[in-house]
Amino acid sequence: MCAVSGLRLMAVHAHPDDEASKGAATMAKYAAEGHEVMVVTLTGGERGDILNPAMDLPGIKERMVEVRREEMAKAAVALGVQHRWLGYIDSGLPEGDPLPPLPEGCFALVPLEESTGKLVEVVREFRPHVMITYDERGGYPHPDHIRCHEVSMAAFEAAGDPDRYPEAGDPWTVSKIYYTHGFIRDRMVLFSEEFEKHGQESPFAEWLSKWDPSRGDLMGRVTTQVTSGEYFAQRDEALRAHATQIDPNGMFFAVPMDWQQRLWPTDEFELARTRVKTAIPETDLFAGIVDDQPGGDAS
């Protein structure tokens, strides 16, 4: 059993737009139910490419910092969540063989102790009961996503320790931390089969044909599925808010809404660490949290 309102959820993401494609409907659901939800974006996404052809306009690339801040503000309103920037510079996605060095001053090169301290300060101020981040692979091997995992896990451990970062505020012990798993192969297969039933070509056929088995079975790692189909429209509104990054004619919007809500109306998470008792599988990120105390007992 868990409290029905007044709990706090913090989602830690690498770039603006990540929050809209990973667990967004769940955040909108909890916010609508009266919980406090905060997205912390670690970098400004300055090195992101313009992925929506309609936004490849004169002057956009030159003011990418401001544009991505404006987009993030619109996305936060769409989801009904609070938002904080941690203030680091996007590392970019290195390409080539061998890979080029990361740019000087970027987030992935900041000492872990430093970036952890900045996140601890936000955690102690907001006092979340639950945190969301990426798994050890970052969801995909972007240096900022991997660093996001490292910083989030370090802050989860440090925030409740009065001997760590004493200048960052009063200690707060986070009860649970989850990995978000958004790109589930089983989900894509199910949607592909539905397209075939309707005599249509699946937009995921090429993606599935290139699936790397070494990525493993993510559904085998999922511990928690939150029913959030009612909030998929808000998720899509948040995605569209990131107009430089999200093509409204792209894969994110390929599956009809009614199919999504009927066939796969959940967001998927993996319980990485918990300080409260809970039973797996879960349907609620706050399962086991019964009061407003850090690390509170479960019942």
PDB file of C-alpha atoms in Angstrom:
ATOM      1  CA  MET A   1       0.000   0.000   0.000  1.00  0.00           C
ATOM      2  CA  CYS A   2       1.250   3.504  -0.744  1.00  0.00           C
ATOM      3  CA  ALA A   3       0.171   7.045  -0.086  1.00  0.00           C
ATOM      4  CA  VAL A   4      -2.224   8.485  -2.662  1.00  0.00           C
ATOM      5  CA  SER A   5      -0.861  12.013  -2.758  1.00  0.00           C
ATOM      6  CA  GLY A   6       1.886  14.294  -1.555  1.00  0.00           C
ATOM      7  CA  LEU A   7       4.855  12.155  -2.598  1.00  0.00           C
ATOM      8  CA  ARG A   8       7.709  13.411  -4.741  1.00  0.00           C
ATOM      9  CA  LEU A   9       9.284  11.981  -7.886  1.00  0.00           C
ATOM     10  CA  MET A  10      12.496  13.200  -9.529  1.00  0.00           C
ATOM     11  CA  ALA A  11      13.515  12.153 -13.048  1.00  0.00           C
ATOM     12  CA  VAL A  12      17.143  12.822 -13.972  1.00  0.00           C
ATOM     13  CA  HIS A  13      17.865  13.176 -17.697  1.00  0.00           C
ATOM     14  CA  ALA A  14      20.876  13.968 -19.832  1.00  0.00           C
ATOM     15  CA  HIS A  15      19.346  16.340 -22.393  1.00  0.00           C
ATOM     16  CA  PRO A  16      16.151  18.284 -23.039  1.00  0.00           C
ATOM     17  CA  ASP A  17      13.751  15.924 -24.917  1.00  0.00           C
ATOM     18  CA  ASP A  18      14.918  12.802 -23.022  1.00  0.00           C
ATOM     19  CA  GLU A  19      12.198  13.399 -20.425  1.00  0.00           C
ATOM     20  CA  ALA A  20       9.526  13.342 -23.149  1.00  0.00           C
ATOM     21  CA  SER A  21      10.597  10.001 -24.619  1.00  0.00           C
ATOM     22  CA  LYS A  22      11.311   8.081 -21.403  1.00  0.00           C
ATOM     23  CA  GLY A  23       8.588   7.630 -18.797  1.00  0.00           C
ATOM     24  CA  ALA A  24       6.828  10.890 -19.710  1.00  0.00           C
ATOM     25  CA  ALA A  25       3.273   9.586 -19.403  1.00  0.00           C
ATOM     26  CA  THR A  26       4.030   8.227 -15.941  1.00  0.00           C
ATOM     27  CA  MET A  27       5.324  11.611 -14.826  1.00  0.00           C
ATOM     28  CA  ALA A  28       2.200  13.311 -16.200  1.00  0.00           C
ATOM     29  CA  LYS A  29       0.034  10.753 -14.402  1.00  0.00           C
ATOM     30  CA  TYR A  30       1.654  11.309 -11.012  1.00  0.00           C
ATOM     31  CA  ALA A  31       1.573  15.085 -11.430  1.00  0.00           C
ATOM     32  CA  ALA A  32      -2.131  14.933 -12.278  1.00  0.00           C
ATOM     33  CA  GLU A  33      -2.752  12.802  -9.184  1.00  0.00           C
ATOM     34  CA  GLY A  34      -1.317  15.491  -6.943  1.00  0.00           C
ATOM     35  CA  HIS A  35       2.245  14.310  -6.474  1.00  0.00           C
ATOM     36  CA  GLU A  36       5.178  16.667  -6.998  1.00  0.00           C
ATOM     37  CA  VAL A  37       7.254  15.734 -10.022  1.00  0.00           C
ATOM     38  CA  MET A  38      10.544  17.339 -11.026  1.00  0.00           C
ATOM     39  CA  VAL A  39      12.659  16.796 -14.117  1.00  0.00           C
ATOM     40  CA  VAL A  40      16.347  17.599 -13.705  1.00  0.00           C
ATOM     41  CA  THR A  41      18.143  18.093 -17.030  1.00  0.00           C
ATOM     42  CA  LEU A  42      21.891  17.762 -16.661  1.00  0.00           C
ATOM     43  CA  THR A  43      22.976  19.493 -19.887  1.00  0.00           C
ATOM     44  CA  GLY A  44      21.563  22.120 -22.208  1.00  0.00           C
ATOM     45  CA  GLY A  45      21.571  19.879 -25.283  1.00  0.00           C
ATOM     46  CA  GLU A  46      23.633  22.508 -27.102  1.00  0.00           C
ATOM     47  CA  ARG A  47      25.256  20.012 -29.455  1.00  0.00           C
ATOM     48  CA  GLY A  48      22.040  18.352 -30.574  1.00  0.00           C
ATOM     49  CA  ASP A  49      21.403  18.228 -34.304  1.00  0.00           C
ATOM     50  CA  ILE A  50      18.244  19.602 -35.907  1.00  0.00           C
ATOM     51  CA  LEU A  51      16.334  16.372 -36.536  1.00  0.00           C
ATOM     52  CA  ASN A  52      13.060  17.919 -37.696  1.00  0.00           C
ATOM     53  CA  PRO A  53      13.439  19.169 -41.313  1.00  0.00           C
ATOM     54  CA  ALA A  54      10.757  21.803 -40.730  1.00  0.00           C
ATOM     55  CA  MET A  55      12.978  23.428 -38.088  1.00  0.00           C
ATOM     56  CA  ASP A  56      16.145  23.495 -40.183  1.00  0.00           C
ATOM     57  CA  LEU A  57      15.791  27.227 -40.646  1.00  0.00           C
ATOM     58  CA  PRO A  58      18.245  30.144 -40.736  1.00  0.00           C
ATOM     59  CA  GLY A  59      19.252  31.254 -37.264  1.00  0.00           C
ATOM     60  CA  ILE A  60      18.054  28.179 -35.362  1.00  0.00           C
ATOM     61  CA  LYS A  61      21.430  26.464 -35.095  1.00  0.00           C
ATOM     62  CA  GLU A  62      23.063  29.731 -34.053  1.00  0.00           C
ATOM     63  CA  ARG A  63      20.727  30.135 -31.085  1.00  0.00           C
ATOM     64  CA  MET A  64      20.392  26.464 -30.168  1.00  0.00           C
ATOM     65  CA  VAL A  65      20.956  27.130 -26.460  1.00  0.00           C
ATOM     66  CA  GLU A  66      17.977  29.476 -26.233  1.00  0.00           C
ATOM     67  CA  VAL A  67      15.804  27.352 -28.517  1.00  0.00           C
ATOM     68  CA  ARG A  68      16.293  24.215 -26.462  1.00  0.00           C
ATOM     69  CA  ARG A  69      15.521  26.094 -23.256  1.00  0.00           C
ATOM     70  CA  GLU A  70      12.288  27.361 -24.797  1.00  0.00           C
ATOM     71  CA  GLU A  71      11.400  23.848 -25.947  1.00  0.00           C
ATOM     72  CA  MET A  72      12.073  22.373 -22.522  1.00  0.00           C
ATOM     73  CA  ALA A  73       9.861  24.969 -20.832  1.00  0.00           C
ATOM     74  CA  LYS A  74       6.967  24.043 -23.139  1.00  0.00           C
ATOM     75  CA  ALA A  75       7.500  20.325 -22.501  1.00  0.00           C
ATOM     76  CA  ALA A  76       7.454  20.808 -18.726  1.00  0.00           C
ATOM     77  CA  VAL A  77       4.131  22.658 -18.996  1.00  0.00           C
ATOM     78  CA  ALA A  78       2.716  19.866 -21.175  1.00  0.00           C
ATOM     79  CA  LEU A  79       3.612  17.253 -18.555  1.00  0.00           C
ATOM     80  CA  GLY A  80       2.653  19.394 -15.567  1.00  0.00           C
ATOM     81  CA  VAL A  81       6.070  18.992 -13.942  1.00  0.00           C
ATOM     82  CA  GLN A  82       8.658  21.218 -12.310  1.00  0.00           C
ATOM     83  CA  HIS A  83      12.007  21.584 -14.034  1.00  0.00           C
ATOM     84  CA  ARG A  84      15.608  22.325 -13.094  1.00  0.00           C
ATOM     85  CA  TRP A  85      18.746  22.673 -15.196  1.00  0.00           C
ATOM     86  CA  LEU A  86      21.949  21.367 -13.641  1.00  0.00           C
ATOM     87  CA  GLY A  87      23.897  23.633 -15.987  1.00  0.00           C
ATOM     88  CA  TYR A  88      26.440  21.410 -17.758  1.00  0.00           C
ATOM     89  CA  ILE A  89      27.421  21.524 -21.430  1.00  0.00           C
ATOM     90  CA  ASP A  90      26.307  18.799 -23.815  1.00  0.00           C
ATOM     91  CA  SER A  91      29.155  16.424 -24.711  1.00  0.00           C
ATOM     92  CA  GLY A  92      27.835  15.611 -28.169  1.00  0.00           C
ATOM     93  CA  LEU A  93      27.803  12.106 -29.614  1.00  0.00           C
ATOM     94  CA  PRO A  94      31.301  11.249 -30.877  1.00  0.00           C
ATOM     95  CA  GLU A  95      31.395   9.381 -34.180  1.00  0.00           C
ATOM     96  CA  GLY A  96      34.216   7.793 -36.133  1.00  0.00           C
ATOM     97  CA  ASP A  97      36.830   5.075 -35.794  1.00  0.00           C
ATOM     98  CA  PRO A  98      38.759   5.813 -33.707  1.00  0.00           C
ATOM     99  CA  LEU A  99      36.356   8.006 -31.779  1.00  0.00           C
ATOM    100  CA  PRO A 100      37.418  11.635 -31.464  1.00  0.00           C
ATOM    101  CA  PRO A 101      38.120  13.047 -28.001  1.00  0.00           C
ATOM    102  CA  LEU A 102      35.246  14.644 -26.132  1.00  0.00           C
ATOM    103  CA  PRO A 103      35.136  18.454 -26.281  1.00  0.00           C
ATOM    104  CA  GLU A 104      36.854  20.294 -23.474  1.00  0.00           C
ATOM    105  CA  GLY A 105      34.549  21.391 -20.658  1.00  0.00           C
ATOM    106  CA  CYS A 106      31.713  19.041 -21.563  1.00  0.00           C
ATOM    107  CA  PHE A 107      29.572  17.232 -18.998  1.00  0.00           C
ATOM    108  CA  ALA A 108      31.099  13.785 -19.518  1.00  0.00           C
ATOM    109  CA  LEU A 109      34.545  15.146 -18.575  1.00  0.00           C
ATOM    110  CA  VAL A 110      33.445  16.922 -15.398  1.00  0.00           C
ATOM    111  CA  PRO A 111      34.779  15.048 -12.334  1.00  0.00           C
ATOM    112  CA  LEU A 112      32.088  12.759 -10.961  1.00  0.00           C
ATOM    113  CA  GLU A 113      32.499  14.134  -7.461  1.00  0.00           C
ATOM    114  CA  GLU A 114      31.695  17.642  -8.694  1.00  0.00           C
ATOM    115  CA  SER A 115      28.585  16.824 -10.739  1.00  0.00           C
ATOM    116  CA  THR A 116      27.334  14.486  -8.017  1.00  0.00           C
ATOM    117  CA  GLY A 117      27.560  17.321  -5.503  1.00  0.00           C
ATOM    118  CA  LYS A 118      25.436  19.591  -7.683  1.00  0.00           C
ATOM    119  CA  LEU A 119      22.752  16.908  -8.069  1.00  0.00           C
ATOM    120  CA  VAL A 120      22.857  16.142  -4.324  1.00  0.00           C
ATOM    121  CA  GLU A 121      22.041  19.779  -3.667  1.00  0.00           C
ATOM    122  CA  VAL A 122      18.916  19.558  -5.834  1.00  0.00           C
ATOM    123  CA  VAL A 123      17.906  16.225  -4.275  1.00  0.00           C
ATOM    124  CA  ARG A 124      18.195  17.649  -0.755  1.00  0.00           C
ATOM    125  CA  GLU A 125      16.181  20.696  -1.742  1.00  0.00           C
ATOM    126  CA  PHE A 126      13.355  18.802  -3.516  1.00  0.00           C
ATOM    127  CA  ARG A 127      13.484  15.705  -1.241  1.00  0.00           C
ATOM    128  CA  PRO A 128      12.172  13.082  -3.672  1.00  0.00           C
ATOM    129  CA  HIS A 129      10.927   9.742  -2.421  1.00  0.00           C
ATOM    130  CA  VAL A 130      11.699   8.163  -5.805  1.00  0.00           C
ATOM    131  CA  MET A 131      14.259   8.900  -8.512  1.00  0.00           C
ATOM    132  CA  ILE A 132      14.333   7.804 -12.156  1.00  0.00           C
ATOM    133  CA  THR A 133      17.474   7.579 -14.292  1.00  0.00           C
ATOM    134  CA  TYR A 134      19.106   5.390 -16.974  1.00  0.00           C
ATOM    135  CA  ASP A 135      20.715   1.976 -16.637  1.00  0.00           C
ATOM    136  CA  GLU A 136      24.446   1.326 -16.708  1.00  0.00           C
ATOM    137  CA  ARG A 137      24.478   1.541 -20.511  1.00  0.00           C
ATOM    138  CA  GLY A 138      22.710   4.880 -20.504  1.00  0.00           C
ATOM    139  CA  GLY A 139      19.807   3.443 -22.481  1.00  0.00           C
ATOM    140  CA  TYR A 140      22.181   3.842 -25.414  1.00  0.00           C
ATOM    141  CA  PRO A 141      25.915   4.573 -25.351  1.00  0.00           C
ATOM    142  CA  HIS A 142      25.880   8.368 -25.396  1.00  0.00           C
ATOM    143  CA  PRO A 143      28.589   9.683 -23.045  1.00  0.00           C
ATOM    144  CA  ASP A 144      26.111  12.032 -21.337  1.00  0.00           C
ATOM    145  CA  HIS A 145      23.606   9.222 -20.777  1.00  0.00           C
ATOM    146  CA  ILE A 146      26.226   6.990 -19.218  1.00  0.00           C
ATOM    147  CA  ARG A 147      27.404   9.878 -17.042  1.00  0.00           C
ATOM    148  CA  CYS A 148      23.789  10.583 -16.106  1.00  0.00           C
ATOM    149  CA  HIS A 149      23.552   7.035 -14.754  1.00  0.00           C
ATOM    150  CA  GLU A 150      26.756   7.422 -12.775  1.00  0.00           C
ATOM    151  CA  VAL A 151      25.817  10.798 -11.308  1.00  0.00           C
ATOM    152  CA  SER A 152      22.277   9.706 -10.431  1.00  0.00           C
ATOM    153  CA  MET A 153      23.394   6.567  -8.643  1.00  0.00           C
ATOM    154  CA  ALA A 154      26.125   8.442  -6.787  1.00  0.00           C
ATOM    155  CA  ALA A 155      23.669  11.134  -5.682  1.00  0.00           C
ATOM    156  CA  PHE A 156      21.162   8.486  -4.553  1.00  0.00           C
ATOM    157  CA  GLU A 157      23.819   7.106  -2.220  1.00  0.00           C
ATOM    158  CA  ALA A 158      25.273  10.423  -1.069  1.00  0.00           C
ATOM    159  CA  ALA A 159      22.182  12.568  -0.496  1.00  0.00           C
ATOM    160  CA  GLY A 160      21.303  10.896   2.814  1.00  0.00           C
ATOM    161  CA  ASP A 161      24.853  10.872   4.194  1.00  0.00           C
ATOM    162  CA  PRO A 162      25.499  13.896   6.456  1.00  0.00           C
ATOM    163  CA  ASP A 163      29.248  13.479   5.973  1.00  0.00           C
ATOM    164  CA  ARG A 164      28.982  13.889   2.171  1.00  0.00           C
ATOM    165  CA  TYR A 165      28.603  17.360   0.710  1.00  0.00           C
ATOM    166  CA  PRO A 166      27.702  19.052   4.033  1.00  0.00           C
ATOM    167  CA  GLU A 167      27.427  22.386   2.223  1.00  0.00           C
ATOM    168  CA  ALA A 168      24.654  21.018  -0.047  1.00  0.00           C
ATOM    169  CA  GLY A 169      21.828  21.170   2.508  1.00  0.00           C
ATOM    170  CA  ASP A 170      20.232  18.880   5.060  1.00  0.00           C
ATOM    171  CA  PRO A 171      20.546  15.157   4.264  1.00  0.00           C
ATOM    172  CA  TRP A 172      17.649  13.436   2.544  1.00  0.00           C
ATOM    173  CA  THR A 173      17.443   9.686   1.966  1.00  0.00           C
ATOM    174  CA  VAL A 174      15.718   8.719  -1.285  1.00  0.00           C
ATOM    175  CA  SER A 175      13.655   5.558  -0.856  1.00  0.00           C
ATOM    176  CA  LYS A 176      13.890   4.061  -4.369  1.00  0.00           C
ATOM    177  CA  ILE A 177      15.630   4.594  -7.687  1.00  0.00           C
ATOM    178  CA  TYR A 178      14.530   3.159 -11.029  1.00  0.00           C
ATOM    179  CA  TYR A 179      15.950   2.755 -14.502  1.00  0.00           C
ATOM    180  CA  THR A 180      13.583   3.718 -17.303  1.00  0.00           C
ATOM    181  CA  HIS A 181      13.315   1.281 -20.210  1.00  0.00           C
ATOM    182  CA  GLY A 182      11.587   2.954 -23.129  1.00  0.00           C
ATOM    183  CA  PHE A 183      12.669   1.084 -26.240  1.00  0.00           C
ATOM    184  CA  ILE A 184      11.306  -2.399 -25.568  1.00  0.00           C
ATOM    185  CA  ARG A 185      11.653  -4.837 -28.466  1.00  0.00           C
ATOM    186  CA  ASP A 186       8.516  -6.763 -27.462  1.00  0.00           C
ATOM    187  CA  ARG A 187       6.527  -3.548 -27.751  1.00  0.00           C
ATOM    188  CA  MET A 188       7.820  -2.864 -31.251  1.00  0.00           C
ATOM    189  CA  VAL A 189       7.064  -6.442 -32.314  1.00  0.00           C
ATOM    190  CA  LEU A 190       3.492  -6.157 -31.009  1.00  0.00           C
ATOM    191  CA  PHE A 191       2.898  -2.941 -32.915  1.00  0.00           C
ATOM    192  CA  SER A 192       4.474  -4.406 -36.061  1.00  0.00           C
ATOM    193  CA  GLU A 193       2.105  -7.337 -35.890  1.00  0.00           C
ATOM    194  CA  GLU A 194      -0.826  -4.934 -35.610  1.00  0.00           C
ATOM    195  CA  PHE A 195       0.300  -3.073 -38.730  1.00  0.00           C
ATOM    196  CA  GLU A 196       0.504  -6.400 -40.566  1.00  0.00           C
ATOM    197  CA  LYS A 197      -3.018  -7.344 -39.418  1.00  0.00           C
ATOM    198  CA  HIS A 198      -4.248  -4.150 -41.022  1.00  0.00           C
ATOM    199  CA  GLY A 199      -2.334  -4.807 -44.244  1.00  0.00           C
ATOM    200  CA  GLN A 200       0.131  -1.995 -43.593  1.00  0.00           C
ATOM    201  CA  GLU A 201       3.903  -1.947 -43.645  1.00  0.00           C
ATOM    202  CA  SER A 202       5.409  -1.659 -40.180  1.00  0.00           C
ATOM    203  CA  PRO A 203       7.508   1.479 -39.617  1.00  0.00           C
ATOM    204  CA  PHE A 204       9.625  -0.598 -37.230  1.00  0.00           C
ATOM    205  CA  ALA A 205      10.571  -3.349 -39.694  1.00  0.00           C
ATOM    206  CA  GLU A 206      14.022  -1.967 -40.480  1.00  0.00           C
ATOM    207  CA  TRP A 207      14.681  -1.124 -36.816  1.00  0.00           C
ATOM    208  CA  LEU A 208      13.775  -4.672 -35.779  1.00  0.00           C
ATOM    209  CA  SER A 209      15.876  -6.216 -38.536  1.00  0.00           C
ATOM    210  CA  LYS A 210      18.925  -4.411 -37.152  1.00  0.00           C
ATOM    211  CA  TRP A 211      18.231  -5.309 -33.536  1.00  0.00           C
ATOM    212  CA  ASP A 212      21.427  -6.179 -31.694  1.00  0.00           C
ATOM    213  CA  PRO A 213      20.826  -9.318 -29.568  1.00  0.00           C
ATOM    214  CA  SER A 214      23.696  -8.288 -27.305  1.00  0.00           C
ATOM    215  CA  ARG A 215      21.429  -5.593 -25.889  1.00  0.00           C
ATOM    216  CA  GLY A 216      19.631  -8.379 -24.058  1.00  0.00           C
ATOM    217  CA  ASP A 217      15.974  -8.796 -23.154  1.00  0.00           C
ATOM    218  CA  LEU A 218      14.976  -5.515 -21.517  1.00  0.00           C
ATOM    219  CA  MET A 219      11.559  -6.886 -20.583  1.00  0.00           C
ATOM    220  CA  GLY A 220      13.432  -9.467 -18.541  1.00  0.00           C
ATOM    221  CA  ARG A 221      14.796  -6.589 -16.462  1.00  0.00           C
ATOM    222  CA  VAL A 222      11.505  -4.735 -16.055  1.00  0.00           C
ATOM    223  CA  THR A 223      10.108  -4.903 -12.530  1.00  0.00           C
ATOM    224  CA  THR A 224       7.465  -2.205 -12.735  1.00  0.00           C
ATOM    225  CA  GLN A 225       4.835  -1.319 -15.329  1.00  0.00           C
ATOM    226  CA  VAL A 226       2.804   1.815 -14.694  1.00  0.00           C
ATOM    227  CA  THR A 227      -0.499   2.076 -16.562  1.00  0.00           C
ATOM    228  CA  SER A 228      -0.395   5.542 -18.099  1.00  0.00           C
ATOM    229  CA  GLY A 229      -2.192   5.331 -21.450  1.00  0.00           C
ATOM    230  CA  GLU A 230      -4.571   8.091 -20.401  1.00  0.00           C
ATOM    231  CA  TYR A 231      -1.577  10.445 -20.437  1.00  0.00           C
ATOM    232  CA  PHE A 232      -0.056   9.461 -23.794  1.00  0.00           C
ATOM    233  CA  ALA A 233      -1.488  12.619 -25.371  1.00  0.00           C
ATOM    234  CA  GLN A 234       0.421  14.751 -22.857  1.00  0.00           C
ATOM    235  CA  ARG A 235       3.557  12.726 -23.589  1.00  0.00           C
ATOM    236  CA  ASP A 236       3.125  13.435 -27.304  1.00  0.00           C
ATOM    237  CA  GLU A 237       2.552  17.120 -26.633  1.00  0.00           C
ATOM    238  CA  ALA A 238       5.822  17.205 -24.694  1.00  0.00           C
ATOM    239  CA  LEU A 239       7.606  15.424 -27.541  1.00  0.00           C
ATOM    240  CA  ARG A 240       6.304  17.915 -30.103  1.00  0.00           C
ATOM    241  CA  ALA A 241       7.459  20.763 -27.861  1.00  0.00           C
ATOM    242  CA  HIS A 242      11.031  19.696 -28.682  1.00  0.00           C
ATOM    243  CA  ALA A 243      10.514  20.795 -32.267  1.00  0.00           C
ATOM    244  CA  THR A 244      14.196  20.821 -33.276  1.00  0.00           C
ATOM    245  CA  GLN A 245      14.675  17.242 -32.098  1.00  0.00           C
ATOM    246  CA  ILE A 246      11.384  15.488 -32.827  1.00  0.00           C
ATOM    247  CA  ASP A 247       9.947  15.090 -36.333  1.00  0.00           C
ATOM    248  CA  PRO A 248       6.132  15.038 -36.031  1.00  0.00           C
ATOM    249  CA  ASN A 249       6.116  12.680 -39.025  1.00  0.00           C
ATOM    250  CA  GLY A 250       8.673  10.359 -37.444  1.00  0.00           C
ATOM    251  CA  MET A 251       8.614   7.017 -35.663  1.00  0.00           C
ATOM    252  CA  PHE A 252       7.498   8.422 -32.292  1.00  0.00           C
ATOM    253  CA  PHE A 253       4.062   9.138 -33.780  1.00  0.00           C
ATOM    254  CA  ALA A 254       3.771   6.219 -36.213  1.00  0.00           C
ATOM    255  CA  VAL A 255       1.436   4.072 -34.097  1.00  0.00           C
ATOM    256  CA  PRO A 256      -2.187   5.244 -33.785  1.00  0.00           C
ATOM    257  CA  MET A 257      -3.004   6.398 -30.268  1.00  0.00           C
ATOM    258  CA  ASP A 258      -5.867   3.926 -29.824  1.00  0.00           C
ATOM    259  CA  TRP A 259      -3.554   1.044 -30.705  1.00  0.00           C
ATOM    260  CA  GLN A 260      -1.039   2.176 -28.110  1.00  0.00           C
ATOM    261  CA  GLN A 261      -3.661   2.567 -25.407  1.00  0.00           C
ATOM    262  CA  ARG A 262      -5.190  -0.824 -26.215  1.00  0.00           C
ATOM    263  CA  LEU A 263      -2.094  -2.921 -26.861  1.00  0.00           C
ATOM    264  CA  TRP A 264       0.596  -1.433 -24.566  1.00  0.00           C
ATOM    265  CA  PRO A 265      -0.753   1.231 -22.171  1.00  0.00           C
ATOM    266  CA  THR A 266       2.208   1.180 -19.762  1.00  0.00           C
ATOM    267  CA  ASP A 267       5.623   2.684 -19.119  1.00  0.00           C
ATOM    268  CA  GLU A 268       8.378   0.255 -18.115  1.00  0.00           C
ATOM    269  CA  PHE A 269      10.877   0.627 -15.280  1.00  0.00           C
ATOM    270  CA  GLU A 270      13.483  -1.447 -13.463  1.00  0.00           C
ATOM    271  CA  LEU A 271      13.797  -1.106  -9.709  1.00  0.00           C
ATOM    272  CA  ALA A 272      17.533  -0.596  -9.301  1.00  0.00           C
ATOM    273  CA  ARG A 273      17.745   0.003  -5.537  1.00  0.00           C
ATOM    274  CA  THR A 274      15.214   0.282  -2.750  1.00  0.00           C
ATOM    275  CA  ARG A 275      15.309   1.094   0.945  1.00  0.00           C
ATOM    276  CA  VAL A 276      11.690   0.035   1.505  1.00  0.00           C
ATOM    277  CA  LYS A 277       9.958  -3.302   1.188  1.00  0.00           C
ATOM    278  CA  THR A 278       8.017  -3.909  -1.996  1.00  0.00           C
ATOM    279  CA  ALA A 279       6.698  -6.853  -4.011  1.00  0.00           C
ATOM    280  CA  ILE A 280       7.792  -7.500  -7.594  1.00  0.00           C
ATOM    281  CA  PRO A 281       6.168  -7.034 -10.071  1.00  0.00           C
ATOM    282  CA  GLU A 282       4.976  -3.536  -9.226  1.00  0.00           C
ATOM    283  CA  THR A 283       2.425  -1.241 -10.841  1.00  0.00           C
ATOM    284  CA  ASP A 284       3.380   1.901  -8.902  1.00  0.00           C
ATOM    285  CA  LEU A 285       6.744   3.630  -8.468  1.00  0.00           C
ATOM    286  CA  PHE A 286       5.670   4.672  -4.957  1.00  0.00           C
ATOM    287  CA  ALA A 287       4.823   1.090  -3.898  1.00  0.00           C
ATOM    288  CA  GLY A 288       6.073   0.466  -0.369  1.00  0.00           C
ATOM    289  CA  ILE A 289       6.282   4.140   0.581  1.00  0.00           C
ATOM    290  CA  VAL A 290       3.641   4.862   3.207  1.00  0.00           C
ATOM    291  CA  ASP A 291       4.600   8.187   4.723  1.00  0.00           C
ATOM    292  CA  ASP A 292       6.574  11.373   4.119  1.00  0.00           C
ATOM    293  CA  GLN A 293       9.694  10.108   5.859  1.00  0.00           C
ATOM    294  CA  PRO A 294      12.873   9.265   3.944  1.00  0.00           C
ATOM    295  CA  GLY A 295      13.407   5.522   3.830  1.00  0.00           C
ATOM    296  CA  GLY A 296      10.031   5.005   5.528  1.00  0.00           C
ATOM    297  CA  ASP A 297       8.815   1.522   6.371  1.00  0.00           C
ATOM    298  CA  ALA A 298       6.524  -0.353   3.992  1.00  0.00           C
ATOM    299  CA  SER A 299       3.384  -2.226   4.794  1.00  0.00           C
TER     300      SER A 299
END
